[in-house]
Amino acid sequence: MWIVRLALRRPFTIAVMALLILVLGTLSLTRMVVDIFPAIDIPVVAVVCSYPGLSAEDMERRVVLISERAYSTTVNGIERVESQSIPGVGVMKVYFQPGTEIGAAIAQIGAVSSTLLRLAPPGMQPPAIIQFNASNVPVAQLTASSRTLPEQQIFDYGLNFIRVRLFTIPGLSTPAPFGGKARQVSIDIDPQALAAKGLSPADVVAALQASNVIVPAGQARVGGTEYNVLLNSSPTSVAEFARIPLRVVAGAPVLLGDVARVADGYAVQTNIVRVNGKRATYLAILKHADASTLAVVDATREALPSIEAVAPQGLELKIDFDQSLFVRAAISGVVREAILASILVSLMIFVFLGSWRSMVIVSTSIPLAIFTAFLGLKFTDQTINIMTLGGLALAIGMLVDDATVAIENIHRNRALGKPLTVAILDGARQVAIPAIVATLSICIVFFPVVLLYGPAKYLFTPLALAVVFAMLASYVLSRTLVPLLARMLLPGEPVEGSAATPEHEAVRSALARLGAAFNRKRDEVWGRFQAVYGRALETVLAHRRFTLVTALVLVLSGAGLFGVVGTDFFPTVDAGLMKLHVRAPPGTRIEQTEQLVEAVEQQIRQVIPPEELETINDMIGVPTFYNLAFVPTDNIGEMDAEILIALKRHHRPTARYMRKLRATLPAGFLGSSFYFQPADIVTQVLNFGVSAPVDVQIEGADLRRSYETARRLRDAMRTVPGAVDVHIAQVLDYPALRIQVDRVRAAQLGLSQRDVANSMLISLSSSGLVAPSFFLNPLNNVNYSVAVQTPIVRVASVPSLLATPLSTATGGQLLDPGSAPTPAAQPEAPALTLGNVASVSPGASPGIVSHYTVQRILDVAAGVEGRDLGSVVGDIRGRIRALGPLPAGMRITVRGQGEVMTQSFRSLALGLILAIVLVYCLMVVLFQSWLDPFIIMAAVPGALVGILWMLALTGTTLNVESLMGSIMAVGIAVSNSILLVSFANDRRVETGVEARAAAREAGLTRLRPVLMTALAMVLGMIPMALGFGEGGEQNAPLGRAVIGGLAGATLATLLVVPVVYSLIRTKEPTSHLLDERFLAEERGEG
């Protein structure tokens, strides 16, 4: 009460407080990051190792496995390690326990990785160590294309110039370009010419190392002048490389140009990007976890004109797959829902109270409470996203709860003939305890989010904070601003039930008379409704046991809807994006895969009409190894491709086109496989880099035996209704050529295994690893790799492979630049070739080897369509059990969204139980009774049944969003019941009536505030529950759960709670009896 008196006595203080809230709240809002989701700050470090030419199995056993074991024993706080080994690349993702200091973890991994280089294959470089985050998903693609420039020049400009400009944008990161050709100085050797000169690839590399060095010559002092001595120790143009001498034969030098073609060329292309059928490159625009999607994309757009101004002529830059459009639309949709909800709630208050002044008083508290919430969110480092805005939209109906109860009670006391100030003070006193208990109850029911972990914790903690901040602000405003505004605005308003004076009647305008007529009609309708409710209440109070049995039957029958509703982790969102993965037969070359993708594109354009198709972007093959740490991909070789399809706005349902493509593509392209992957930003964040919502992992050391089980499981999962795109992620039959070296024969010819391996590596994968060499282009000051290699066209058959020249032991040692001899006059000798010491046979090897916590795994992945995730996962578990006993050392685990969903539901269920216990204890403290909280809780089963019915009728699943709505509905059910039980207790103390009469009077008196609170929430949730607009599907389950829960809870509060009260509360309220007993003891009467 003191705070109400203070507000009435110090009106300027309250005015300044409101002004500060508006100013500080606005500043906080303008300075907060805007994004689709809160930052999901799960500590993960990606470690990427590269060694071109190394097989997937060798990468796994000789690099990745050693690293995983070392990390597990020397790096602190590791939760798990996941890895993938593909030819030439190993990607490890190290997940840490929450709270781990990520900087220290990166330092430890870096130190261990440097130590492990001594165990790695020779020439291997230190791995790339990158902090990874679930929120680091591509928010746009910056596409670079040209009709005149070659691919290597587009790639080069994107890598060395565009990226440098983009790095200045706060919160942005981008890896190397996707697609294109990596520019290099190509020294394409001619094996026949080498053999004719008695040379090997190793001889070429040795001569290159000796003639392309960066060694300072120092200074010379001649006379009185000091000179910097400049030595032409490295070529200054590409043409100079052709003039490097290799050997002197019969007095004539053999130059590099005699046995090789030197050109400003490109590395072997392993990644092709096509945009709308034309080759191009693109830079993935990623944002940091704490950055705004809107700010990053907008800043990128602003930077494009300055980049294009200095770009090579003919280069075209364009932003595609802009996720900020969806983010902006989703945020705008939530804001529109909140504004519409505020308008509906305000109109509802006017209808019930018939006073525009009261409507203004109550409505004023809405923006002030929301701005206070923004202030709290800013101080807790939260962002503006659909979760925080959804929480505020959810809270709008409740924000008027405290103010509505306060203003309604003021009207009721004024109708009793009390002066305005007395009515304000008495009204505030009468609802003081119910108001604080109701507010705290709603805040406490959000306690379950504390028990969440993983992505769910980061998603829903901001929503809970937004609601709690807004509710606490609403309570304070109802104790300060609302009484003050009531004292200022209500004196000019006629008191309900009083007759207007002749003077007042004369000056009333036509609008006022219309309002009075509306109020009379409203009062008439309300009187009839109140009479109907009174008769219904009399009926249930007269048949109390029958009422309770009926309520129990309804609750038990409603509980059966659990099996009908189904469960999901998060609502499905239609962002108009599709990502189709295409896999040709293993070993298919990238040129053939491109032809396949072109044919698939034509099929896609036949399915999707041109007026709905925006862009088709193809990414074929494997990108630069560094990119694999930033952008997860299922591409493991040149036979793989990802087709990203963007639809225009106002398109037909994306799922419809996905179903058509699933039905038509496999039949049209036999031998190839197709499946869809997450494409929109919402699903990518929730999947945390996993390519499917359902991921069944088969753990076992023997990949062949595990693969047989995986195939059986895949076939079984394809029979599960709702399971789509079922596939095995790994490829174990990648074509291989096994070279068997006769070690004895090689030794007789002066060759070692290292000599053979080095010669093969140089010939097939270039000299970049064993002897890196670089050329500084004086035109742009960029260093380019100088690669000695055999052109692909010259190794087109097994005989041409066997014709690869080999170096002798001396030649092999020439790979050490420190000991490389200078070319000298040597007699020409016949060259040794691979065919002299080895045989070649066809075979197969794994195209990818995956690990989970150091154990080999195979992934059987699946999507979900037309059915809830929980039911699909449940059936899949049944199929797993049907496989029977597994071989020794094999284990099957279901991961992905299904695992996260199960964990989140368990945490929320436990938290909800704990929240109910805490609310119960809070009410025990405030009511000083064990019975009153039990009576109040009688409304909770009604809320739960109403939720299930609403979800079932609207075809909505039980997901984390609807669970949060259920928690909110339970909190409101408790707060409304508190109003009724508290009033009944007060009436029993004041008048001494029996429990049944007190329950009846409480129901009739509190009918209007209970209905106003419920209708305020329902009207506030209707825009959200409809789910209109882009991203509207995300928060729709939350709104529907609240509406259904409030419908059931309101009926229970008005009909069941009075019955329970009249049966249980036979004695006077406990707090009153305790007070009387204490006073009697104090007076010595006890």
Coordinates of C-alpha atoms in Angstrom, one line a residue, residues 528-912:
R528 CA -28.2 -11.6 -18.6
F529 CA -24.8 -13.4 -19.0
Q530 CA -24.1 -13.0 -15.2
A531 CA -27.6 -14.4 -14.5
V532 CA -26.9 -17.4 -16.7
Y533 CA -23.5 -17.9 -15.0
G534 CA -25.2 -17.5 -11.6
R535 CA -27.7 -20.3 -12.4
A536 CA -24.9 -22.5 -13.7
L537 CA -22.8 -21.9 -10.6
E538 CA -25.8 -22.7 -8.4
T539 CA -26.3 -25.9 -10.3
V540 CA -22.7 -27.1 -9.9
L541 CA -22.7 -26.1 -6.2
A542 CA -25.8 -28.1 -5.7
H543 CA -24.3 -31.2 -7.3
R544 CA -20.7 -30.9 -6.2
R545 CA -19.7 -34.5 -6.3
F546 CA -21.3 -35.0 -9.7
T547 CA -19.5 -31.9 -11.0
L548 CA -16.1 -33.2 -9.8
V549 CA -16.6 -36.6 -11.2
T550 CA -17.6 -35.1 -14.6
A551 CA -14.5 -32.8 -14.5
L552 CA -12.3 -35.8 -13.7
V553 CA -13.8 -37.8 -16.6
L554 CA -13.2 -34.9 -19.0
V555 CA -9.6 -34.5 -17.8
L556 CA -8.9 -38.3 -18.2
S557 CA -10.5 -38.3 -21.7
G558 CA -8.5 -35.2 -22.7
A559 CA -5.3 -36.9 -21.6
G560 CA -5.9 -39.5 -24.3
L561 CA -5.3 -36.8 -26.9
F562 CA -1.5 -37.1 -26.1
G563 CA -1.4 -39.9 -28.7
V564 CA -3.3 -37.8 -31.3
V565 CA -1.4 -34.5 -31.0
G566 CA 2.1 -35.8 -31.7
T567 CA 5.4 -34.2 -30.8
D568 CA 8.0 -32.0 -32.6
F569 CA 11.0 -30.1 -31.5
F570 CA 10.2 -26.9 -33.4
P571 CA 7.5 -25.9 -35.9
T572 CA 8.3 -26.2 -39.5
V573 CA 8.9 -23.0 -41.3
D574 CA 8.4 -22.3 -45.0
A575 CA 11.1 -19.8 -46.0
G576 CA 10.8 -20.6 -49.7
L577 CA 14.2 -22.4 -49.8
M578 CA 15.2 -25.9 -50.8
K579 CA 18.5 -27.7 -50.8
L580 CA 18.7 -30.8 -53.0
H581 CA 21.7 -33.1 -52.6
V582 CA 22.6 -35.1 -55.8
R583 CA 25.0 -38.0 -55.7
A584 CA 26.1 -39.7 -58.9
P585 CA 27.8 -43.1 -58.8
P586 CA 31.0 -43.0 -56.8
G587 CA 34.0 -42.0 -58.8
T588 CA 32.1 -39.9 -61.3
R589 CA 34.3 -37.0 -62.5
I590 CA 33.2 -33.5 -61.9
E591 CA 32.6 -32.7 -65.5
Q592 CA 30.1 -35.6 -65.8
T593 CA 28.5 -34.5 -62.5
E594 CA 28.0 -31.1 -63.9
Q595 CA 26.2 -32.5 -66.9
L596 CA 24.0 -34.5 -64.5
V597 CA 23.2 -31.4 -62.5
E598 CA 22.3 -29.5 -65.6
A599 CA 19.8 -32.1 -66.6
V600 CA 18.4 -32.1 -63.0
E601 CA 18.0 -28.3 -63.2
Q602 CA 15.9 -28.7 -66.3
Q603 CA 13.7 -31.1 -64.5
I604 CA 13.4 -28.7 -61.6
R605 CA 12.3 -25.9 -63.9
Q606 CA 9.6 -28.2 -65.3
V607 CA 8.3 -28.7 -61.8
I608 CA 8.5 -25.1 -60.5
P609 CA 6.8 -22.5 -62.7
P610 CA 9.0 -19.6 -63.8
E611 CA 6.9 -17.1 -62.0
E612 CA 7.7 -18.7 -58.7
L613 CA 11.4 -19.6 -59.3
E614 CA 13.9 -17.0 -58.1
T615 CA 17.4 -18.6 -58.3
I616 CA 19.0 -22.0 -58.7
N617 CA 22.6 -22.3 -57.3
D618 CA 24.7 -25.4 -57.8
M619 CA 27.7 -26.3 -55.8
I620 CA 29.4 -29.4 -57.3
G621 CA 32.3 -31.3 -55.8
V622 CA 34.3 -30.4 -52.6
P623 CA 35.2 -26.8 -51.9
T624 CA 38.5 -25.6 -50.4
F625 CA 39.3 -27.5 -47.3
Y626 CA 39.2 -24.3 -45.2
N627 CA 35.6 -23.8 -46.1
L628 CA 34.5 -27.1 -44.6
A629 CA 35.0 -25.6 -41.2
F630 CA 32.5 -22.8 -41.9
V631 CA 29.8 -24.3 -44.1
P632 CA 28.8 -27.9 -43.4
T633 CA 28.3 -30.0 -46.6
D634 CA 27.5 -33.6 -47.5
N635 CA 29.8 -33.3 -50.6
I636 CA 32.6 -35.8 -50.2
G637 CA 33.8 -36.0 -53.8
E638 CA 33.4 -34.9 -57.4
M639 CA 30.2 -37.1 -57.7
D640 CA 28.3 -34.9 -55.2
A641 CA 26.4 -31.7 -55.8
E642 CA 24.1 -29.5 -53.8
I643 CA 21.4 -27.5 -55.6
L644 CA 20.0 -24.6 -53.6
I645 CA 16.7 -23.4 -54.9
A646 CA 15.1 -20.1 -53.9
L647 CA 11.4 -19.4 -54.6
K648 CA 9.9 -15.9 -55.1
R649 CA 7.6 -14.4 -52.5
H650 CA 3.9 -15.5 -52.6
H651 CA 4.9 -18.9 -53.8
R652 CA 3.0 -22.1 -53.3
P653 CA 4.0 -24.4 -50.4
T654 CA 7.6 -25.4 -50.7
A655 CA 6.8 -28.9 -49.4
R656 CA 4.6 -29.4 -52.4
Y657 CA 7.5 -28.9 -54.8
M658 CA 9.7 -31.1 -52.7
R659 CA 7.2 -34.0 -52.9
K660 CA 7.0 -33.6 -56.7
L661 CA 10.8 -33.7 -57.1
R662 CA 11.1 -36.7 -54.8
A663 CA 8.7 -38.5 -57.0
T664 CA 10.1 -37.6 -60.4
L665 CA 13.9 -37.3 -60.0
P666 CA 14.9 -40.9 -59.1
A667 CA 12.9 -42.3 -62.0
G668 CA 14.5 -39.9 -64.4
F669 CA 18.1 -40.4 -63.3
L670 CA 18.8 -44.0 -62.6
G671 CA 21.9 -44.7 -60.6
S672 CA 21.9 -41.4 -58.9
S673 CA 20.5 -40.6 -55.5
F674 CA 18.6 -37.5 -54.3
Y675 CA 17.6 -36.2 -50.9
F676 CA 16.7 -32.8 -49.4
Q677 CA 18.7 -31.0 -46.7
P678 CA 17.9 -28.1 -44.4
A679 CA 18.0 -24.9 -46.4
D680 CA 16.3 -22.2 -44.3
I681 CA 18.2 -20.4 -41.5
V682 CA 15.8 -21.7 -38.8
T683 CA 16.3 -25.4 -39.5
Q684 CA 20.1 -25.0 -40.0
V685 CA 20.4 -23.4 -36.6
L686 CA 18.3 -26.0 -34.9
N687 CA 20.1 -28.9 -36.6
F688 CA 23.4 -27.5 -35.5
G689 CA 25.2 -28.5 -38.7
V690 CA 23.5 -31.9 -39.1
S691 CA 22.1 -32.5 -42.5
A692 CA 18.9 -34.2 -41.4
P693 CA 16.5 -34.0 -38.4
V694 CA 16.8 -37.7 -37.8
D695 CA 20.3 -39.2 -37.6
V696 CA 20.7 -42.9 -36.7
Q697 CA 24.3 -43.7 -35.9
I698 CA 25.7 -47.2 -36.2
E699 CA 28.9 -47.5 -34.2
G700 CA 31.3 -50.3 -35.0
A701 CA 35.0 -50.7 -35.9
D702 CA 34.3 -52.9 -38.9
L703 CA 32.9 -50.6 -41.6
R704 CA 31.8 -53.4 -43.9
R705 CA 29.8 -55.2 -41.3
S706 CA 28.3 -51.9 -40.1
Y707 CA 27.4 -51.1 -43.6
E708 CA 25.3 -54.3 -44.0
T709 CA 23.4 -53.4 -40.8
A710 CA 23.0 -49.8 -42.1
R711 CA 21.5 -51.1 -45.4
R712 CA 19.0 -53.3 -43.5
L713 CA 18.1 -50.4 -41.3
R714 CA 17.8 -48.0 -44.2
D715 CA 15.4 -50.3 -46.0
A716 CA 13.4 -50.7 -42.7
M717 CA 13.3 -46.9 -42.1
R718 CA 11.9 -46.3 -45.6
T719 CA 8.8 -48.2 -44.5
V720 CA 8.1 -45.7 -41.7
P721 CA 5.2 -43.4 -42.5
G722 CA 6.5 -39.8 -42.6
A723 CA 10.1 -40.7 -43.0
V724 CA 11.5 -39.3 -46.3
D725 CA 15.0 -38.9 -47.9
V726 CA 16.3 -41.9 -46.0
H727 CA 19.9 -42.5 -47.0
I728 CA 23.3 -43.7 -45.8
A729 CA 25.6 -40.7 -45.6
Q730 CA 28.9 -42.6 -46.0
V731 CA 30.2 -44.1 -49.3
L732 CA 32.4 -47.2 -48.9
D733 CA 32.8 -48.2 -52.6
Y734 CA 34.8 -45.3 -53.9
P735 CA 36.9 -46.6 -56.9
A736 CA 40.6 -47.0 -56.1
L737 CA 43.7 -48.1 -58.0
R738 CA 46.0 -50.1 -55.7
I739 CA 49.7 -49.8 -56.6
Q740 CA 51.7 -52.7 -55.3
V741 CA 55.4 -51.8 -55.2
D742 CA 58.0 -54.6 -55.4
R743 CA 60.3 -53.4 -52.7
V744 CA 63.1 -55.8 -53.6
R745 CA 63.0 -54.9 -57.2
A746 CA 62.9 -51.1 -56.4
A747 CA 65.9 -51.5 -54.1
Q748 CA 67.8 -53.3 -56.8
L749 CA 67.2 -50.2 -59.0
G750 CA 68.2 -47.8 -56.3
L751 CA 64.7 -46.7 -55.4
S752 CA 63.1 -46.6 -52.0
Q753 CA 59.4 -46.5 -51.1
R754 CA 59.7 -42.8 -50.3
D755 CA 61.2 -42.2 -53.8
V756 CA 58.2 -43.9 -55.4
A757 CA 55.7 -42.1 -53.2
N758 CA 57.2 -38.7 -53.8
S759 CA 57.3 -39.1 -57.5
M760 CA 53.7 -40.3 -57.6
L761 CA 52.6 -37.4 -55.3
I762 CA 54.3 -34.8 -57.5
S763 CA 52.9 -36.3 -60.7
L764 CA 49.3 -36.7 -59.6
S765 CA 48.8 -34.1 -56.8
S766 CA 51.5 -31.5 -57.6
S767 CA 54.6 -30.6 -55.7
G768 CA 52.8 -28.2 -53.4
L769 CA 53.2 -30.4 -50.4
V770 CA 56.6 -32.0 -50.6
A771 CA 58.3 -28.9 -52.0
P772 CA 56.2 -25.7 -51.8
S773 CA 57.3 -22.9 -54.1
F774 CA 55.7 -19.5 -54.7
F775 CA 55.7 -16.8 -57.3
L776 CA 55.1 -13.2 -56.3
N777 CA 53.1 -11.5 -59.1
P778 CA 54.5 -8.0 -59.4
L779 CA 51.2 -6.8 -61.0
N780 CA 49.1 -7.3 -57.9
N781 CA 51.6 -8.3 -55.2
V782 CA 49.9 -11.7 -54.5
N783 CA 51.8 -14.9 -53.9
Y784 CA 50.7 -17.8 -56.1
S785 CA 51.7 -21.4 -55.7
V786 CA 54.1 -22.9 -58.3
A787 CA 52.9 -26.5 -58.9
V788 CA 54.8 -29.2 -60.8
Q789 CA 52.2 -31.7 -61.9
T790 CA 51.3 -34.1 -64.7
P791 CA 48.2 -32.8 -66.6
I792 CA 45.1 -34.9 -66.1
V793 CA 44.8 -35.6 -69.8
R794 CA 48.2 -37.4 -69.7
V795 CA 47.2 -39.8 -67.0
A796 CA 44.1 -41.1 -68.7
S797 CA 44.7 -44.9 -68.4
V798 CA 46.5 -47.4 -66.3
P799 CA 49.4 -47.7 -68.9
S800 CA 49.9 -44.0 -68.8
L801 CA 50.0 -44.2 -65.0
L802 CA 52.6 -47.0 -65.1
A803 CA 54.7 -44.7 -67.4
T804 CA 55.2 -42.2 -64.6
P805 CA 59.0 -41.5 -64.3
L806 CA 60.6 -42.3 -61.0
S807 CA 63.6 -40.6 -59.5
T808 CA 66.6 -42.5 -58.2
A809 CA 67.7 -42.4 -54.6
T810 CA 69.8 -39.3 -55.4
G811 CA 67.0 -37.7 -57.2
G812 CA 64.7 -38.4 -54.3
Q813 CA 67.0 -36.6 -52.0
L814 CA 66.8 -33.6 -54.3
L815 CA 63.4 -32.9 -52.7
D816 CA 65.4 -31.4 -49.8
P817 CA 66.1 -27.9 -51.0
G818 CA 68.9 -27.5 -48.6
S819 CA 70.9 -30.3 -50.2
A820 CA 69.8 -29.8 -53.8
P821 CA 72.8 -29.8 -56.2
T822 CA 73.1 -27.4 -59.1
P823 CA 72.5 -28.7 -62.5
A824 CA 75.6 -30.3 -63.9
A825 CA 76.7 -32.1 -67.1
Q826 CA 75.4 -35.6 -66.8
P827 CA 75.0 -38.3 -69.4
E828 CA 71.5 -39.0 -70.5
A829 CA 70.2 -42.2 -69.0
P830 CA 67.1 -44.3 -69.5
A831 CA 64.4 -43.3 -67.0
L832 CA 62.8 -45.6 -64.6
T833 CA 59.0 -45.7 -64.6
L834 CA 56.4 -47.0 -62.2
G835 CA 55.9 -50.0 -64.4
N836 CA 59.4 -51.2 -63.7
V837 CA 58.8 -51.7 -60.0
A838 CA 55.0 -51.9 -59.4
S839 CA 51.7 -53.4 -60.6
V840 CA 48.3 -51.7 -60.5
S841 CA 45.0 -53.4 -59.7
P842 CA 41.4 -52.0 -59.3
G843 CA 39.8 -51.9 -55.9
A844 CA 37.6 -49.8 -53.6
S845 CA 38.0 -47.7 -50.5
P846 CA 35.8 -45.6 -48.2
G847 CA 35.0 -42.2 -49.6
I848 CA 34.5 -40.9 -46.1
V849 CA 35.1 -42.2 -42.6
S850 CA 33.1 -40.6 -39.8
H851 CA 33.8 -40.7 -36.0
Y852 CA 31.8 -39.9 -32.9
T853 CA 33.8 -39.8 -29.8
V854 CA 36.7 -41.5 -31.5
Q855 CA 34.5 -44.5 -32.6
R856 CA 33.8 -45.2 -36.3
I857 CA 30.2 -44.6 -37.2
L858 CA 27.8 -44.8 -40.2
D859 CA 24.9 -42.4 -40.4
V860 CA 21.5 -43.4 -41.7
A861 CA 19.7 -40.0 -42.1
A862 CA 16.1 -39.2 -42.7
G863 CA 13.8 -36.2 -43.1
V864 CA 10.3 -35.9 -41.8
E865 CA 7.2 -34.9 -43.8
G866 CA 3.5 -35.1 -43.2
R867 CA 3.9 -36.5 -39.7
D868 CA 5.3 -35.4 -36.4
L869 CA 8.9 -36.0 -35.5
G870 CA 8.2 -37.8 -32.3
S871 CA 6.0 -40.5 -34.0
V872 CA 8.6 -41.0 -36.8
V873 CA 11.4 -41.4 -34.3
G874 CA 9.3 -43.7 -32.2
D875 CA 8.6 -46.0 -35.2
I876 CA 12.3 -45.9 -36.2
R877 CA 13.2 -47.0 -32.7
G878 CA 10.8 -49.9 -33.3
R879 CA 12.5 -50.8 -36.6
I880 CA 15.9 -50.8 -34.7
R881 CA 14.6 -53.2 -32.1
A882 CA 13.2 -55.4 -35.0
L883 CA 16.8 -55.8 -36.3
G884 CA 17.4 -58.2 -33.5
P885 CA 20.7 -58.7 -31.6
L886 CA 23.5 -56.7 -33.0
P887 CA 27.0 -58.2 -33.6
A888 CA 29.5 -57.7 -30.8
G889 CA 31.1 -54.3 -30.7
M890 CA 28.2 -52.7 -32.6
R891 CA 25.7 -50.1 -31.2
I892 CA 22.9 -48.0 -32.7
T893 CA 22.0 -44.6 -31.4
V894 CA 19.3 -42.1 -32.5
R895 CA 20.6 -38.5 -32.7
G896 CA 19.7 -35.3 -34.3
Q897 CA 16.6 -33.3 -33.5
G898 CA 14.8 -36.3 -32.1
E899 CA 17.5 -36.6 -29.4
V900 CA 17.4 -32.9 -28.6
M901 CA 13.6 -33.0 -28.5
T902 CA 13.5 -35.8 -26.0
Q903 CA 16.1 -34.1 -23.8
S904 CA 14.3 -30.8 -24.0
F905 CA 10.9 -32.3 -23.2
R906 CA 12.3 -34.2 -20.2
S907 CA 13.9 -31.0 -18.9
L908 CA 10.7 -29.0 -19.5
A909 CA 8.5 -31.6 -17.8
L910 CA 10.8 -31.8 -14.8
G911 CA 11.0 -28.0 -14.7
L912 CA 7.2 -27.6 -15.0

